[in-house]
Amino acid sequence: MLVLVVWLLIWLIDYSGSGDRTPRGLKIESPIISDSGIDIGGLSEDDVTAVVVDLAERFQQTPVEIATPSQAITVTAADTGLAVDVEGTVAAIMELDSGTGNPIGWTASFFESSRSELLLTLSAEESKIARLEAELHRAPADPHIVLENGIFQVAPGVPGEVADLSPALPQLLQAAVRGDDPLRVEAEVSLIPPELGEEVMLQTVDWINQRTAQGILVTVQEVTKRVQPAQLRSWLTLHSENDQWSYGIDQQRIKEDLAELFIEVATVASEPILTIQDDVPVLVSEVPAYICCQLSAAQEVLAALNTAQPAVELELRESDEINDQSWLEERGIVELTGRFTTYYTPGQDRVSNIHRIADILQGAVVYPGETFSVNGYVGERTEEKGFVDAGVIYDGVYTDDVGGGISQFITTLFTATFNAGMEFPEYQAHSIDIARYREGVDATISWPKPDFKFRNPNPYAVLLWPTVTSGSVTVSVYSTAYAEVEWTNRYDTPRGHCTRRTTERSRTYSDGTVLRDSVTALYQPREGINCQGVCTSSVLPMDADGDGVVELDEAGLPVECIDPEDCTGTHAPSDVNDDNRADLCTITPPEEEVEPGEAVPPEGEGEPGETPAQDPDAQPGQSQALDPQQAAGQAA
């Protein structure tokens, strides 16, 4: 009895204080608002109103899809006038019977919950409906002529649509009450037929397809080609006025197509003609390109179609591209970036070869990232190209060949481009140290190998400008200064009886980056003697006193090596060790006279058989991180 009395007292106290609040365990939710199951049990009317207002604002952003047979648009509930009835929802909640008017119902409220839904309303303003209907409106598309698969065809017209949302909006309210996801309704539409018919267009495409069915023959510079129907039709543009159709020519399209079709008869523009004034490159004139076809080509083709002519003859025209001083500026060819000069005795045959190759290379342009090959640019040195016999070095021995002497030019080019910051993927030094060249930066060349190549690593083009006098050759390099180049060290290291000479440089860039690399040359101790201290394969050691033993100097090298052809008669080669091979000349042949006035023996091109002029363990021209102090220690 005591428990019953206490239970009744608690119910009476709780019930008397909950008259203006929502029932315990009540939740409010909407099937189209996520996370809307909010517990509103025991709240006052003001608190319930705040919760409903928040849900109403969220509901306003609910996406709504309105569709027609041809399209669909997505708007929000607010755009359609669909909204939460805040006052009605709050009133309905506050009128709910809590069921706690008796002790049993009050006790059950602790273990059960109830739910209340949001009430929705639809009251779209006429202006909103008009905006939505305007967005759904689609104008009719008239039939039109198209080129498909190289044939003119008529694309059918498409009816327009006028939307009516009045019947659809009530369906939207029902979908929202059901909780459809997504909210979607279909608007009723009225169709608007196209204004133009297809009959005239069908007649037009039949006529133009027949007129172009055979294509057209085009002749340029005695070269005739047939323009196929599909390509000919792609040049045409069709127009209508008052349902009357006519055709014209796409001038840009025909210009591009004819230039490509007759590319083999076009003449390519040469590089601009340049000169140097006060060490500044100047463009003085240019040779234009001639390409297909004349500016009136479109009108000529159109006239041929109008008169049903099967062919047309056209002329080349001068290219639109004009080169002026800006050609140099755009490529960065604006200043001197490297130069070197070497000297020679005037009047020698080798000088003629130096002058000839300088003429050929003057004006050569090497673009950023490109590798320039002298052999690739000049080709084989032949008498037909203006080269003559002169001194060369083959297998470490002086002799003669066509084009001899141009290694002096290659050395001059090497040093100039080295000063200009170029890189060297392929080069080969002379096999003999020649006094007139600077610090071992020298190179030789022959056909087809060894070649001399340099790469332009900078973002500006490079212009080569060799010049000659009666006693010197100078190679100047013009570009835009991109790095400060400095020769930082030179040292020699022995390689057998040879000497390896290394020349280092540093390239300092504007951002502070410093790159170091080096070039190397491997020099024989003297003419005809290789790094092993023996005569090279093309010559023999001399037995001066005829005792069958080669005379050696203090360094252990043969005193003299001579050409086997000079061992004639009683001076014939001798087989000392009985291996059926000539080992030495037993008697010294008469000495040849040296040409008067020649201070230094002529060097020339090296052949593939020449003794390698660089360390076989080091790739030529590759960057090496050499420390000058370390290098000095190696040299010591």
XYZ file of C-alpha atoms in Angstrom:
636
model
C 0.000 0.000 0.000
C 2.819 2.399 0.790
C 4.390 1.831 -2.680
C 1.034 2.456 -4.352
C 0.522 5.672 -2.456
C 4.021 6.915 -3.392
C 3.444 6.001 -7.080
C 0.179 7.945 -7.162
C 1.762 10.959 -5.482
C 4.634 11.084 -7.992
C 2.190 10.812 -10.938
C 0.033 13.584 -9.538
C 2.998 15.944 -9.042
C 4.464 15.257 -12.527
C 1.183 15.506 -14.373
C 0.191 18.761 -12.699
C 3.458 20.406 -13.972
C 3.290 19.214 -17.622
C 0.154 20.832 -18.848
C 1.854 23.269 -21.286
C 4.606 20.928 -22.565
C 4.821 18.216 -25.203
C 4.398 14.588 -24.231
C 7.358 12.677 -22.905
C 9.174 10.595 -25.671
C 7.764 12.616 -28.614
C 9.964 12.908 -31.767
C 9.478 15.051 -34.848
C 10.667 13.830 -38.256
C 10.252 14.181 -42.038
C 10.963 11.430 -44.566
C 12.778 13.865 -46.911
C 15.009 15.546 -44.299
C 17.923 13.457 -43.134
C 18.657 13.345 -39.394
C 15.271 14.882 -38.626
C 14.319 12.452 -35.858
C 14.653 15.075 -33.105
C 13.383 14.388 -29.544
C 10.989 17.195 -28.601
C 9.444 15.506 -25.535
C 8.771 17.824 -22.596
C 9.464 21.053 -24.574
C 7.527 24.272 -24.351
C 5.717 25.705 -27.368
C 8.516 28.264 -27.945
C 11.164 25.545 -27.917
C 9.128 23.408 -30.358
C 8.703 26.418 -32.663
C 12.487 26.951 -32.765
C 13.049 23.294 -33.773
C 10.388 23.417 -36.508
C 11.743 26.707 -37.940
C 15.215 25.176 -38.222
C 13.832 22.119 -40.045
C 11.789 24.380 -42.330
C 14.904 26.284 -43.374
C 16.709 23.051 -44.129
C 13.729 21.797 -46.155
C 13.889 24.895 -48.379
C 17.172 23.607 -49.891
C 15.774 20.172 -50.762
C 16.548 19.434 -54.470
C 13.571 19.085 -56.804
C 13.814 17.691 -60.346
C 11.298 18.879 -62.918
C 11.343 16.901 -66.165
C 9.904 17.215 -69.663
C 10.134 14.585 -72.450
C 13.415 16.132 -73.680
C 15.139 17.599 -70.630
C 15.208 17.982 -66.858
C 16.164 20.818 -64.558
C 17.045 20.710 -60.856
C 15.809 23.468 -58.548
C 15.100 23.732 -54.793
C 11.870 23.347 -52.831
C 11.913 27.111 -52.245
C 11.858 27.713 -56.029
C 8.632 25.691 -56.373
C 6.796 27.205 -53.388
C 6.979 23.926 -51.482
C 7.519 24.674 -47.760
C 6.963 23.521 -44.181
C 3.802 24.838 -42.499
C 5.496 26.020 -39.306
C 2.382 27.287 -37.454
C 0.264 24.259 -38.364
C 3.034 21.822 -37.402
C 3.584 23.482 -33.983
C -0.167 23.650 -33.253
C -0.609 19.969 -34.139
C 2.265 18.993 -31.871
C 1.016 20.980 -28.900
C -2.494 19.469 -29.243
C -1.237 15.901 -29.047
C -2.680 13.935 -26.109
C 0.138 12.858 -23.899
C -1.825 9.875 -22.536
C -0.453 10.655 -19.083
C -3.819 11.743 -17.567
C -3.956 8.482 -15.651
C -1.223 6.747 -13.670
C -1.019 3.788 -16.047
C -0.549 5.940 -19.182
C 1.944 8.080 -17.297
C 3.983 5.006 -16.343
C 3.917 3.710 -19.983
C 5.354 7.055 -21.283
C 8.673 6.176 -19.681
C 9.020 3.126 -21.949
C 7.335 4.186 -25.216
C 7.872 7.039 -27.730
C 5.574 8.743 -30.245
C 6.251 10.636 -33.494
C 4.946 13.707 -35.228
C 5.593 14.646 -38.915
C 6.157 18.042 -40.477
C 3.153 19.477 -42.239
C 3.897 20.749 -45.780
C 2.246 23.425 -47.884
C 2.478 24.431 -51.572
C 1.885 28.045 -52.459
C 4.065 28.936 -55.450
C 3.902 32.532 -56.614
C 3.006 33.121 -60.254
C 6.370 34.781 -60.852
C 8.224 31.679 -59.621
C 6.128 29.408 -61.823
C 6.748 31.665 -64.814
C 10.512 31.548 -64.261
C 10.493 27.756 -64.072
C 8.358 27.446 -67.204
C 10.706 29.834 -69.035
C 13.675 27.699 -68.018
C 11.935 24.605 -69.372
C 10.976 26.305 -72.617
C 12.778 25.027 -75.727
C 12.538 26.731 -79.069
C 11.991 24.533 -82.123
C 15.067 23.641 -84.197
C 14.620 23.857 -87.946
C 16.048 21.149 -90.166
C 19.532 21.997 -91.415
C 22.203 20.730 -93.761
C 25.227 18.917 -92.304
C 28.323 17.212 -93.750
C 28.579 13.695 -92.349
C 31.039 11.087 -93.605
C 31.898 13.341 -96.533
C 28.285 13.632 -97.768
C 25.858 16.530 -97.350
C 22.697 15.396 -95.517
C 19.618 16.996 -93.981
C 19.389 16.802 -90.209
C 15.672 16.743 -89.297
C 14.110 19.531 -87.302
C 13.208 19.171 -83.627
C 9.894 20.453 -82.206
C 10.002 23.040 -79.468
C 8.387 22.627 -76.054
C 6.215 24.917 -73.895
C 5.903 23.640 -70.313
C 2.822 23.889 -68.083
C 3.620 23.380 -64.385
C 0.109 23.837 -62.987
C -0.820 20.132 -63.062
C 2.642 19.066 -61.889
C 3.013 21.059 -58.678
C 0.256 19.272 -56.729
C 2.005 16.015 -57.624
C 5.151 17.513 -56.127
C 3.376 18.031 -52.762
C 2.189 14.420 -52.771
C 5.719 13.174 -53.600
C 7.119 15.195 -50.691
C 4.531 13.812 -48.278
C 5.415 10.282 -49.444
C 9.105 11.058 -48.950
C 10.155 10.316 -52.548
C 13.915 10.515 -53.034
C 14.641 12.309 -55.229
C 11.673 14.644 -55.418
C 10.716 14.496 -59.097
C 7.714 15.480 -61.178
C 7.038 15.615 -64.910
C 5.640 18.813 -66.402
C 3.124 18.742 -69.185
C 4.362 20.231 -72.483
C 2.914 21.488 -75.717
C 4.986 20.917 -78.892
C 5.871 23.698 -81.332
C 6.656 22.427 -84.853
C 9.714 23.769 -86.791
C 9.046 26.681 -89.106
C 10.983 25.333 -92.109
C 10.268 22.204 -94.065
C 12.842 19.706 -95.364
C 11.830 19.538 -99.026
C 13.969 22.434 -100.317
C 16.956 21.293 -98.277
C 16.734 17.758 -99.644
C 16.774 19.147 -103.180
C 19.809 21.315 -102.297
C 21.920 18.476 -100.863
C 21.072 16.207 -103.814
C 22.270 18.893 -106.235
C 25.502 19.742 -104.390
C 26.380 16.066 -103.811
C 25.970 15.361 -107.524
C 27.971 18.446 -108.539
C 30.927 17.367 -106.334
C 30.642 13.611 -106.920
C 33.840 13.432 -109.029
C 35.899 15.795 -106.898
C 38.112 18.201 -108.852
C 41.538 18.023 -110.520
C 44.013 20.643 -109.275
C 47.280 21.359 -111.108
C 50.162 23.273 -109.474
C 53.626 23.586 -111.050
C 52.833 20.754 -113.508
C 51.803 18.467 -110.624
C 48.172 17.323 -110.849
C 46.201 15.765 -108.020
C 42.550 14.881 -107.593
C 40.770 16.449 -104.640
C 38.397 13.735 -103.531
C 34.654 14.511 -103.131
C 34.706 14.391 -99.329
C 37.576 16.886 -99.128
C 36.038 19.147 -101.797
C 32.735 19.224 -99.890
C 34.589 20.111 -96.674
C 35.660 23.356 -98.382
C 32.038 24.422 -99.023
C 29.890 26.612 -96.782
C 26.106 26.556 -97.324
C 23.815 29.547 -96.699
C 20.061 30.180 -96.987
C 18.009 33.326 -97.443
C 14.223 33.213 -97.792
C 14.466 29.451 -98.178
C 16.881 29.848 -101.093
C 20.212 28.040 -100.673
C 23.654 29.017 -101.971
C 27.213 27.842 -101.331
C 30.582 29.483 -100.798
C 34.191 28.496 -99.953
C 35.901 28.274 -96.567
C 39.057 30.175 -97.540
C 41.099 29.176 -94.488
C 40.260 25.492 -94.917
C 41.135 25.402 -98.607
C 44.347 27.368 -97.931
C 45.534 24.843 -95.339
C 44.487 21.771 -97.338
C 46.114 22.894 -100.602
C 49.367 23.802 -98.804
C 49.525 20.277 -97.361
C 48.364 18.554 -100.567
C 51.059 20.216 -102.701
C 53.809 20.419 -100.102
C 56.320 18.763 -102.437
C 56.141 21.618 -104.968
C 56.593 24.339 -102.342
C 59.964 26.020 -101.945
C 61.208 26.301 -98.393
C 62.447 29.642 -97.121
C 66.119 29.697 -96.285
C 67.371 31.101 -93.029
C 67.464 34.912 -93.121
C 70.568 36.498 -94.599
C 72.602 37.894 -91.713
C 75.586 40.099 -91.179
C 77.503 41.347 -88.156
C 77.767 45.073 -87.480
C 79.810 46.237 -84.473
C 79.575 42.730 -82.995
C 75.770 42.773 -83.228
C 73.914 40.301 -85.527
C 71.766 42.152 -88.078
C 69.208 40.665 -90.480
C 69.657 42.261 -93.882
C 67.264 40.266 -96.078
C 65.522 36.953 -96.397
C 64.603 34.411 -99.041
C 60.821 33.836 -98.827
C 59.058 30.504 -99.140
C 56.594 29.831 -101.953
C 53.677 27.610 -101.026
C 50.399 26.481 -102.511
C 48.420 28.308 -103.471
C 47.582 31.768 -104.859
C 45.278 33.940 -102.751
C 42.503 33.629 -105.341
C 42.549 29.809 -105.147
C 39.185 29.687 -103.369
C 37.527 31.832 -106.038
C 39.092 29.717 -108.809
C 37.703 26.502 -107.297
C 34.306 28.146 -106.738
C 34.179 29.307 -110.358
C 35.016 25.804 -111.558
C 32.142 24.377 -109.504
C 29.722 27.022 -110.767
C 30.541 26.147 -114.382
C 30.842 22.394 -113.785
C 34.505 22.422 -114.824
C 36.329 19.231 -113.759
C 39.756 20.844 -113.270
C 41.493 24.026 -112.152
C 45.104 25.241 -112.467
C 46.653 27.198 -109.594
C 49.958 28.978 -108.868
C 52.248 29.141 -105.833
C 52.208 32.204 -103.616
C 54.755 33.833 -101.338
C 54.453 32.754 -97.734
C 52.810 35.147 -95.282
C 55.710 34.786 -92.856
C 58.055 37.783 -92.972
C 61.441 37.744 -91.278
C 62.825 40.973 -89.845
C 65.104 41.988 -86.968
C 62.576 40.542 -84.543
C 63.505 37.113 -85.952
C 66.874 37.465 -84.201
C 65.433 38.986 -81.038
C 62.801 36.260 -80.647
C 65.566 33.660 -80.798
C 67.894 35.559 -78.460
C 70.659 36.070 -81.058
C 71.627 39.525 -79.852
C 75.194 39.590 -78.480
C 78.648 38.003 -78.569
C 78.937 35.084 -76.134
C 82.126 33.316 -77.241
C 85.118 33.880 -79.540
C 88.517 32.362 -80.340
C 91.264 32.991 -82.932
C 94.108 30.790 -84.199
C 96.872 31.686 -86.658
C 98.569 30.056 -89.657
C 101.207 30.745 -92.321
C 99.496 32.438 -95.289
C 99.436 30.813 -98.711
C 99.436 27.141 -97.737
C 96.969 24.633 -99.221
C 95.609 23.923 -95.733
C 94.602 27.599 -95.468
C 92.318 27.163 -98.484
C 90.504 24.362 -96.666
C 90.141 26.474 -93.518
C 88.647 29.326 -95.546
C 86.271 26.950 -97.321
C 84.784 25.354 -94.195
C 84.518 28.785 -92.538
C 82.417 29.966 -95.495
C 80.148 26.930 -95.234
C 79.506 27.311 -91.496
C 79.071 31.078 -91.438
C 75.454 31.778 -90.422
C 74.621 28.327 -89.031
C 71.982 28.536 -86.274
C 71.737 25.980 -83.449
C 68.447 26.116 -81.545
C 67.950 25.385 -77.809
C 68.433 21.711 -77.001
C 69.810 20.897 -80.460
C 73.098 19.076 -81.109
C 75.161 20.441 -83.996
C 77.272 18.001 -86.029
C 80.000 19.426 -88.277
C 80.040 16.278 -90.404
C 76.253 16.367 -90.618
C 76.244 20.024 -91.674
C 79.259 20.101 -94.018
C 79.315 16.529 -95.300
C 82.362 14.774 -96.695
C 85.195 17.098 -97.717
C 85.732 16.578 -101.460
C 87.353 18.411 -104.342
C 83.863 19.005 -105.779
C 83.041 21.008 -102.653
C 86.172 23.129 -103.019
C 88.569 21.300 -100.695
C 92.188 20.473 -101.650
C 95.025 18.147 -100.563
C 96.868 19.305 -97.447
C 98.567 17.977 -94.319
C 96.745 15.613 -91.975
C 97.650 13.362 -89.036
C 96.766 9.699 -89.492
C 97.766 7.126 -86.870
C 99.912 9.730 -85.157
C 101.935 10.436 -88.337
C 101.885 13.486 -90.635
C 100.621 12.835 -94.200
C 98.342 14.455 -96.836
C 94.636 14.132 -97.779
C 91.784 16.178 -99.267
C 90.502 18.625 -96.670
C 93.667 18.537 -94.588
C 94.120 21.409 -92.186
C 90.495 21.931 -91.182
C 91.225 20.474 -87.760
C 92.662 23.898 -86.977
C 89.234 25.325 -87.748
C 87.541 22.625 -85.611
C 89.892 23.480 -82.726
C 89.027 27.171 -83.116
C 85.302 26.285 -83.143
C 85.782 24.022 -80.109
C 87.402 26.743 -78.039
C 84.866 29.419 -79.060
C 81.881 27.231 -78.183
C 83.624 26.113 -74.981
C 83.840 29.803 -74.032
C 80.151 30.242 -74.954
C 79.025 27.530 -72.505
C 78.166 24.802 -75.012
C 78.393 21.089 -74.154
C 80.262 18.410 -76.140
C 78.700 14.964 -76.629
C 81.324 13.988 -79.241
C 84.852 15.219 -79.965
C 88.382 13.855 -80.328
C 91.595 15.711 -79.624
C 94.712 15.564 -81.800
C 97.074 12.726 -81.005
C 100.041 15.140 -80.940
C 100.281 18.312 -78.841
C 100.421 21.311 -81.182
C 101.867 24.495 -79.739
C 99.502 26.956 -81.403
C 96.424 25.536 -79.609
C 95.399 26.706 -76.169
C 95.766 24.483 -73.119
C 94.710 21.190 -74.673
C 91.261 22.370 -75.871
C 91.695 21.091 -79.401
C 89.815 18.715 -81.689
C 90.254 16.856 -84.939
C 87.748 15.582 -87.489
C 87.515 13.112 -90.359
C 84.850 11.486 -92.494
C 82.715 9.823 -91.330
C 84.399 9.612 -87.930
C 85.576 11.178 -85.719
C 82.928 13.910 -85.789
C 82.812 17.105 -83.784
C 79.473 17.827 -82.103
C 78.313 20.396 -79.588
C 74.962 20.771 -77.847
C 73.215 24.047 -77.046
C 71.939 23.672 -73.427
C 70.681 27.254 -73.136
C 67.169 28.638 -73.825
C 68.456 30.861 -76.663
C 69.528 30.034 -80.205
C 73.234 30.181 -81.134
C 74.635 31.773 -84.310
C 78.057 30.645 -85.618
C 80.011 33.361 -87.426
C 83.501 32.266 -88.581
C 85.696 34.873 -90.289
C 89.168 34.570 -91.865
C 92.142 36.724 -92.817
C 95.297 35.773 -94.736
C 96.929 34.721 -91.468
C 94.152 33.787 -89.001
C 90.709 32.246 -88.478
C 88.255 33.487 -85.857
C 85.027 31.810 -84.739
C 82.494 34.097 -83.021
C 79.392 32.789 -81.252
C 76.322 35.033 -80.888
C 73.391 34.357 -78.558
C 72.216 35.767 -75.202
C 74.646 35.490 -72.301
C 73.091 32.879 -70.032
C 75.999 31.876 -67.812
C 79.376 33.320 -66.892
C 82.036 30.904 -68.205
C 85.448 30.694 -66.532
C 88.440 28.423 -67.172
C 89.190 27.288 -63.622
C 92.081 24.817 -63.852
C 94.361 22.806 -66.131
C 96.530 19.854 -65.181
C 98.437 16.974 -66.799
C 98.485 13.328 -65.712
C 100.706 10.614 -67.242
C 99.107 7.747 -69.157
C 101.955 5.421 -70.045
C 104.291 7.445 -72.256
C 101.381 9.775 -73.158
C 100.124 12.828 -71.324
C 96.484 13.357 -70.465
C 95.652 17.067 -70.320
C 92.453 18.096 -68.496
C 90.946 21.566 -68.772
C 88.205 22.517 -66.310
C 85.646 25.268 -66.536
C 82.758 26.552 -64.421
C 79.447 27.991 -65.627
C 77.789 30.355 -63.135
C 74.093 31.132 -63.703
C 72.047 34.118 -62.567
C 70.348 32.098 -59.807
C 73.733 31.245 -58.285
C 73.928 27.702 -59.672
C 77.469 26.673 -60.626
C 78.130 23.771 -63.005
C 81.633 22.360 -63.437
C 82.808 20.198 -66.291
C 86.017 19.457 -68.157
C 87.465 18.411 -71.504
C 90.447 16.139 -71.978
C 93.126 15.389 -74.561
C 95.581 12.505 -74.725
C 98.908 13.374 -76.421
C 101.527 10.926 -77.705
C 105.150 11.589 -76.672
C 106.023 12.513 -80.260
C 105.131 11.763 -83.851
C 104.679 8.081 -84.650
C 105.070 6.770 -81.062
C 102.036 5.613 -79.074
C 101.336 5.482 -75.333
C 103.025 2.074 -75.031
C 106.270 3.666 -76.239
C 106.387 1.811 -79.567
C 105.986 2.949 -83.139
C 102.370 3.070 -84.262
C 100.996 0.470 -86.684
C 101.703 2.552 -89.775
C 105.446 3.131 -89.152
C 108.546 1.130 -88.145
C 111.371 1.801 -85.668
C 114.802 2.638 -87.128
C 118.004 0.645 -86.638
C 120.406 3.516 -87.307
C 123.648 1.537 -86.883
C 122.429 -1.610 -88.675
C 123.062 -3.993 -85.745
C 119.511 -5.375 -85.875
C 118.521 -3.667 -82.605
C 116.283 -0.589 -82.326
C 118.018 2.460 -80.799
C 116.156 3.920 -77.804
C 116.538 7.325 -76.202
C 116.870 8.081 -72.470
C 113.099 7.758 -72.025
C 113.143 4.283 -73.547
C 111.409 5.386 -76.743
C 112.558 4.561 -80.290
C 114.909 7.261 -81.536
C 113.063 7.393 -84.847
C 110.026 5.851 -86.559
C 109.686 5.951 -90.355
C 107.234 4.885 -93.058
C 107.953 1.321 -94.315
C 107.705 2.683 -97.862
C 110.948 4.560 -97.200
C 112.751 1.266 -96.481
C 113.669 0.542 -100.112
C 116.483 -1.356 -101.789
C 119.311 -1.976 -99.364
C 117.324 -0.021 -96.796
C 114.502 -2.583 -96.742
C 112.614 -3.510 -93.529
C 114.194 -6.273 -91.490
C 112.512 -9.209 -89.750
C 114.669 -9.411 -86.623
C 112.736 -12.077 -84.713
C 111.914 -14.310 -87.713
C 108.119 -13.968 -87.357
C 107.686 -13.125 -91.074
C 106.848 -9.486 -90.206
C 108.975 -6.438 -90.786
C 110.261 -5.163 -87.429
C 112.550 -2.271 -88.343
C 114.466 -0.505 -91.097
C 118.116 -1.496 -90.998
C 119.541 1.652 -92.631
C 118.441 5.247 -92.137
C 116.959 6.562 -95.430
C 117.877 10.027 -96.703
C 116.057 12.824 -94.820
C 113.409 14.838 -96.714
C 113.728 18.587 -96.824
C 111.255 20.599 -94.758
C 109.294 23.249 -96.634
C 110.963 26.632 -96.025
C 109.187 29.064 -93.717
C 106.934 26.475 -92.081
C 107.363 26.907 -88.360
C 105.007 24.117 -87.307
C 104.307 20.877 -89.210
C 100.798 20.949 -90.711
C 98.223 19.018 -88.805
C 95.000 17.859 -90.394
C 92.131 15.513 -90.168
C 92.374 12.349 -88.138
C 91.051 9.131 -89.633
C 89.226 6.418 -87.654
C 92.531 4.559 -87.402
C 94.228 7.405 -85.545
C 95.429 6.608 -82.042
C 92.619 7.645 -79.644
C 93.328 11.150 -78.391
C 91.557 10.921 -75.037
C 91.336 8.700 -72.009
C 89.347 5.573 -72.954
C 87.956 5.495 -69.403
C 86.395 8.969 -69.637
C 83.513 9.973 -71.899
C 84.390 13.167 -73.781
C 82.719 16.385 -72.736
C 80.762 14.966 -69.830
C 80.431 17.024 -66.665
C 82.768 15.989 -63.872
C 82.620 17.275 -60.303
C 86.342 18.003 -60.059
C 87.680 20.007 -57.152
C 90.524 22.351 -58.311
C 92.581 21.524 -55.214
C 92.103 17.818 -55.803
C 92.942 18.292 -59.484
C 96.140 20.153 -58.542
C 97.109 17.249 -56.328
C 96.522 14.818 -59.167
C 98.671 16.940 -61.456
C 101.427 17.045 -58.878
